[in-house]
mmCIF file with all atom_site columns, C-alpha atoms in Angstrom:
data_model
loop_
_atom_site.group_PDB
_atom_site.id
_atom_site.type_symbol
_atom_site.label_atom_id
_atom_site.label_alt_id
_atom_site.label_comp_id
_atom_site.label_asym_id
_atom_site.label_entity_id
_atom_site.label_seq_id
_atom_site.pdbx_PDB_ins_code
_atom_site.Cartn_x
_atom_site.Cartn_y
_atom_site.Cartn_z
_atom_site.occupancy
_atom_site.B_iso_or_equiv
_atom_site.pdbx_formal_charge
_atom_site.auth_seq_id
_atom_site.auth_comp_id
_atom_site.auth_asym_id
_atom_site.auth_atom_id
_atom_site.pdbx_PDB_model_num
ATOM 1  C CA . MET A 1 1  ? 25.854 191.283 79.327 1.00 48.00 ? 1  MET A CA 1
ATOM 2  C CA . GLN A 1 2  ? 26.437 187.359 80.227 1.00 55.00 ? 2  GLN A CA 1
ATOM 3  C CA . THR A 1 3  ? 28.518 186.478 83.091 1.00 63.00 ? 3  THR A CA 1
ATOM 4  C CA . ALA A 1 4  ? 31.552 184.317 82.641 1.00 64.00 ? 4  ALA A CA 1
ATOM 5  C CA . SER A 1 5  ? 29.595 181.261 84.277 1.00 67.00 ? 5  SER A CA 1
ATOM 6  C CA . ALA A 1 6  ? 26.600 181.791 81.822 1.00 64.00 ? 6  ALA A CA 1
ATOM 7  C CA . ASP A 1 7  ? 29.169 181.654 79.128 1.00 78.00 ? 7  ASP A CA 1
ATOM 8  C CA . ARG A 1 8  ? 30.615 178.778 80.382 1.00 81.00 ? 8  ARG A CA 1
ATOM 9  C CA . ALA A 1 9  ? 27.185 177.002 80.975 1.00 84.00 ? 9  ALA A CA 1
ATOM 10 C CA . ALA A 1 10 ? 26.211 177.968 77.393 1.00 81.00 ? 10 ALA A CA 1
ATOM 11 C CA . LEU A 1 11 ? 29.374 176.379 76.065 1.00 82.00 ? 11 LEU A CA 1
ATOM 12 C CA . GLY A 1 12 ? 28.817 173.340 78.016 1.00 85.00 ? 12 GLY A CA 1
ATOM 13 C CA . GLU A 1 13 ? 25.605 173.082 76.465 1.00 87.00 ? 13 GLU A CA 1
ATOM 14 C CA . LEU A 1 14 ? 26.791 173.549 73.078 1.00 84.00 ? 14 LEU A CA 1
ATOM 15 C CA . ARG A 1 15 ? 29.528 170.965 73.508 1.00 85.00 ? 15 ARG A CA 1
ATOM 16 C CA . GLU A 1 16 ? 26.983 168.574 74.790 1.00 88.00 ? 16 GLU A CA 1
ATOM 17 C CA . ALA A 1 17 ? 24.555 169.068 71.957 1.00 89.00 ? 17 ALA A CA 1
ATOM 18 C CA . VAL A 1 18 ? 27.433 168.520 69.458 1.00 87.00 ? 18 VAL A CA 1
ATOM 19 C CA . ARG A 1 19 ? 28.539 165.370 71.101 1.00 88.00 ? 19 ARG A CA 1
ATOM 20 C CA . ARG A 1 20 ? 25.252 163.832 70.968 1.00 91.00 ? 20 ARG A CA 1
ATOM 21 C CA . PHE A 1 21 ? 24.636 165.009 67.595 1.00 91.00 ? 21 PHE A CA 1
ATOM 22 C CA . ALA A 1 22 ? 27.849 163.374 66.208 1.00 87.00 ? 22 ALA A CA 1
ATOM 23 C CA . ALA A 1 23 ? 27.413 160.378 68.023 1.00 89.00 ? 23 ALA A CA 1
ATOM 24 C CA . ALA A 1 24 ? 23.751 159.740 66.877 1.00 93.00 ? 24 ALA A CA 1
ATOM 25 C CA . GLU A 1 25 ? 23.741 161.090 63.412 1.00 91.00 ? 25 GLU A CA 1
ATOM 26 C CA . ILE A 1 26 ? 27.548 161.247 62.066 1.00 88.00 ? 26 ILE A CA 1
ATOM 27 C CA . ALA A 1 27 ? 29.229 158.052 63.608 1.00 88.00 ? 27 ALA A CA 1
ATOM 28 C CA . PRO A 1 28 ? 27.077 155.864 62.121 1.00 91.00 ? 28 PRO A CA 1
ATOM 29 C CA . LEU A 1 29 ? 27.614 156.993 58.801 1.00 89.00 ? 29 LEU A CA 1
ATOM 30 C CA . ALA A 1 30 ? 31.388 157.651 59.366 1.00 85.00 ? 30 ALA A CA 1
ATOM 31 C CA . ARG A 1 31 ? 32.692 155.096 57.313 1.00 88.00 ? 31 ARG A CA 1
ATOM 32 C CA . ARG A 1 32 ? 30.554 155.563 54.220 1.00 90.00 ? 32 ARG A CA 1
ATOM 33 C CA . ILE A 1 33 ? 31.290 159.437 54.644 1.00 84.00 ? 33 ILE A CA 1
ATOM 34 C CA . ASP A 1 34 ? 34.956 158.424 54.487 1.00 83.00 ? 34 ASP A CA 1
ATOM 35 C CA . ARG A 1 35 ? 34.914 155.796 51.871 1.00 88.00 ? 35 ARG A CA 1
ATOM 36 C CA . GLU A 1 36 ? 32.540 157.838 49.324 1.00 89.00 ? 36 GLU A CA 1
ATOM 37 C CA . ASP A 1 37 ? 33.667 161.237 50.230 1.00 85.00 ? 37 ASP A CA 1
ATOM 38 C CA . TRP A 1 38 ? 29.858 161.925 50.848 1.00 84.00 ? 38 TRP A CA 1
ATOM 39 C CA . PHE A 1 39 ? 27.737 163.600 53.466 1.00 83.00 ? 39 PHE A CA 1
ATOM 40 C CA . PRO A 1 40 ? 23.993 163.802 53.581 1.00 88.00 ? 40 PRO A CA 1
ATOM 41 C CA . ARG A 1 41 ? 22.837 167.105 52.551 1.00 91.00 ? 41 ARG A CA 1
ATOM 42 C CA . GLU A 1 42 ? 19.975 167.213 55.015 1.00 91.00 ? 42 GLU A CA 1
ATOM 43 C CA . LEU A 1 43 ? 22.256 167.073 58.308 1.00 89.00 ? 43 LEU A CA 1
ATOM 44 C CA . TRP A 1 44 ? 23.818 170.606 57.232 1.00 88.00 ? 44 TRP A CA 1
ATOM 45 C CA . PRO A 1 45 ? 20.720 172.600 58.209 1.00 92.00 ? 45 PRO A CA 1
ATOM 46 C CA . ARG A 1 46 ? 20.619 170.720 61.473 1.00 91.00 ? 46 ARG A CA 1
ATOM 47 C CA . LEU A 1 47 ? 24.356 171.407 62.134 1.00 86.00 ? 47 LEU A CA 1
ATOM 48 C CA . GLY A 1 48 ? 23.703 174.968 61.409 1.00 84.00 ? 48 GLY A CA 1
ATOM 49 C CA . ALA A 1 49 ? 20.689 175.134 63.927 1.00 86.00 ? 49 ALA A CA 1
ATOM 50 C CA . LEU A 1 50 ? 23.322 173.615 66.344 1.00 83.00 ? 50 LEU A CA 1
ATOM 51 C CA . GLY A 1 51 ? 25.483 176.890 65.701 1.00 77.00 ? 51 GLY A CA 1
ATOM 52 C CA . VAL A 1 52 ? 28.432 174.725 64.629 1.00 80.00 ? 52 VAL A CA 1
ATOM 53 C CA . LEU A 1 53 ? 28.917 175.769 60.992 1.00 81.00 ? 53 LEU A CA 1
ATOM 54 C CA . GLY A 1 54 ? 30.855 179.163 61.151 1.00 80.00 ? 54 GLY A CA 1
ATOM 55 C CA . PRO A 1 55 ? 31.131 179.398 65.066 1.00 79.00 ? 55 PRO A CA 1
ATOM 56 C CA . THR A 1 56 ? 33.840 182.199 64.853 1.00 84.00 ? 56 THR A CA 1
ATOM 57 C CA . VAL A 1 57 ? 31.853 184.092 61.909 1.00 86.00 ? 57 VAL A CA 1
ATOM 58 C CA . PRO A 1 58 ? 30.207 187.202 62.505 1.00 88.00 ? 58 PRO A CA 1
ATOM 59 C CA . GLU A 1 59 ? 26.379 187.146 62.815 1.00 85.00 ? 59 GLU A CA 1
ATOM 60 C CA . ALA A 1 60 ? 26.328 189.894 60.076 1.00 90.00 ? 60 ALA A CA 1
ATOM 61 C CA . TYR A 1 61 ? 27.952 187.138 57.767 1.00 88.00 ? 61 TYR A CA 1
ATOM 62 C CA . GLY A 1 62 ? 25.743 184.540 58.709 1.00 82.00 ? 62 GLY A CA 1
ATOM 63 C CA . GLY A 1 63 ? 27.880 183.053 61.479 1.00 80.00 ? 63 GLY A CA 1
ATOM 64 C CA . ALA A 1 64 ? 26.825 182.194 64.994 1.00 78.00 ? 64 ALA A CA 1
ATOM 65 C CA . ASP A 1 65 ? 29.531 184.574 66.250 1.00 83.00 ? 65 ASP A CA 1
ATOM 66 C CA . LEU A 1 66 ? 30.373 182.193 69.259 1.00 80.00 ? 66 LEU A CA 1
ATOM 67 C CA . GLY A 1 67 ? 34.117 182.908 69.316 1.00 82.00 ? 67 GLY A CA 1
ATOM 68 C CA . ASP A 1 68 ? 37.123 180.822 69.590 1.00 83.00 ? 68 ASP A CA 1
ATOM 69 C CA . ALA A 1 69 ? 36.376 178.983 72.907 1.00 77.00 ? 69 ALA A CA 1
ATOM 70 C CA . ALA A 1 70 ? 32.913 177.697 71.270 1.00 76.00 ? 70 ALA A CA 1
ATOM 71 C CA . HIS A 1 71 ? 34.797 176.520 68.081 1.00 76.00 ? 71 HIS A CA 1
ATOM 72 C CA . ALA A 1 72 ? 37.154 174.676 70.366 1.00 75.00 ? 72 ALA A CA 1
ATOM 73 C CA . GLY A 1 73 ? 34.514 172.954 71.835 1.00 72.00 ? 73 GLY A CA 1
ATOM 74 C CA . VAL A 1 74 ? 32.721 171.907 68.854 1.00 74.00 ? 74 VAL A CA 1
ATOM 75 C CA . SER A 1 75 ? 36.037 170.645 67.567 1.00 73.00 ? 75 SER A CA 1
ATOM 76 C CA . ARG A 1 76 ? 36.610 168.466 70.745 1.00 72.00 ? 76 ARG A CA 1
ATOM 77 C CA . GLU A 1 77 ? 33.093 167.155 70.831 1.00 70.00 ? 77 GLU A CA 1
ATOM 78 C CA . GLY A 1 78 ? 32.553 166.565 67.229 1.00 66.00 ? 78 GLY A CA 1
ATOM 79 C CA . GLY A 1 79 ? 35.125 163.904 67.060 1.00 62.00 ? 79 GLY A CA 1
ATOM 80 C CA . GLY A 1 80 ? 36.824 164.957 63.803 1.00 59.00 ? 80 GLY A CA 1
ATOM 81 C CA . TYR A 1 81 ? 34.071 163.473 61.900 1.00 56.00 ? 81 TYR A CA 1
ATOM 82 C CA . ARG A 1 82 ? 34.548 164.540 57.967 1.00 54.00 ? 82 ARG A CA 1
ATOM 83 C CA . VAL A 1 83 ? 31.432 166.414 57.022 1.00 52.00 ? 83 VAL A CA 1
ATOM 84 C CA . GLY A 1 84 ? 32.625 167.081 53.139 1.00 49.00 ? 84 GLY A CA 1
ATOM 85 C CA . GLY A 1 85 ? 34.266 169.743 51.078 1.00 47.00 ? 85 GLY A CA 1
ATOM 86 C CA . GLY A 1 86 ? 37.431 169.244 53.194 1.00 48.00 ? 86 GLY A CA 1
ATOM 87 C CA . TYR A 1 87 ? 35.574 170.437 56.592 1.00 51.00 ? 87 TYR A CA 1
ATOM 88 C CA . ARG A 1 88 ? 35.956 168.401 59.599 1.00 56.00 ? 88 ARG A CA 1
ATOM 89 C CA . LEU A 1 89 ? 33.666 168.721 62.490 1.00 58.00 ? 89 LEU A CA 1
ATOM 90 C CA . GLY A 1 90 ? 36.260 168.675 65.063 1.00 53.00 ? 90 GLY A CA 1
ATOM 91 C CA . GLY A 1 91 ? 39.709 167.267 64.807 1.00 47.00 ? 91 GLY A CA 1
#
């Protein structure tokens, strides 16, 4: 069982990883994503590897099962970038 401080540290690491990913990979494409309602398919597996797709979905159903705090952290750090299909990484 993880301690609360370990949970906070893990959440902090996830938030930082999402922030870096969004800034490096999504922000440069944001105008095109919005203008063309498009998202680069090759980024989906990378988002999944970060654990940001389905962070509140139980692992038994393919989610990351990280809970609401992780979802909120992803939303804050994702900067509200559209990633297609009506889904926003954050915001």
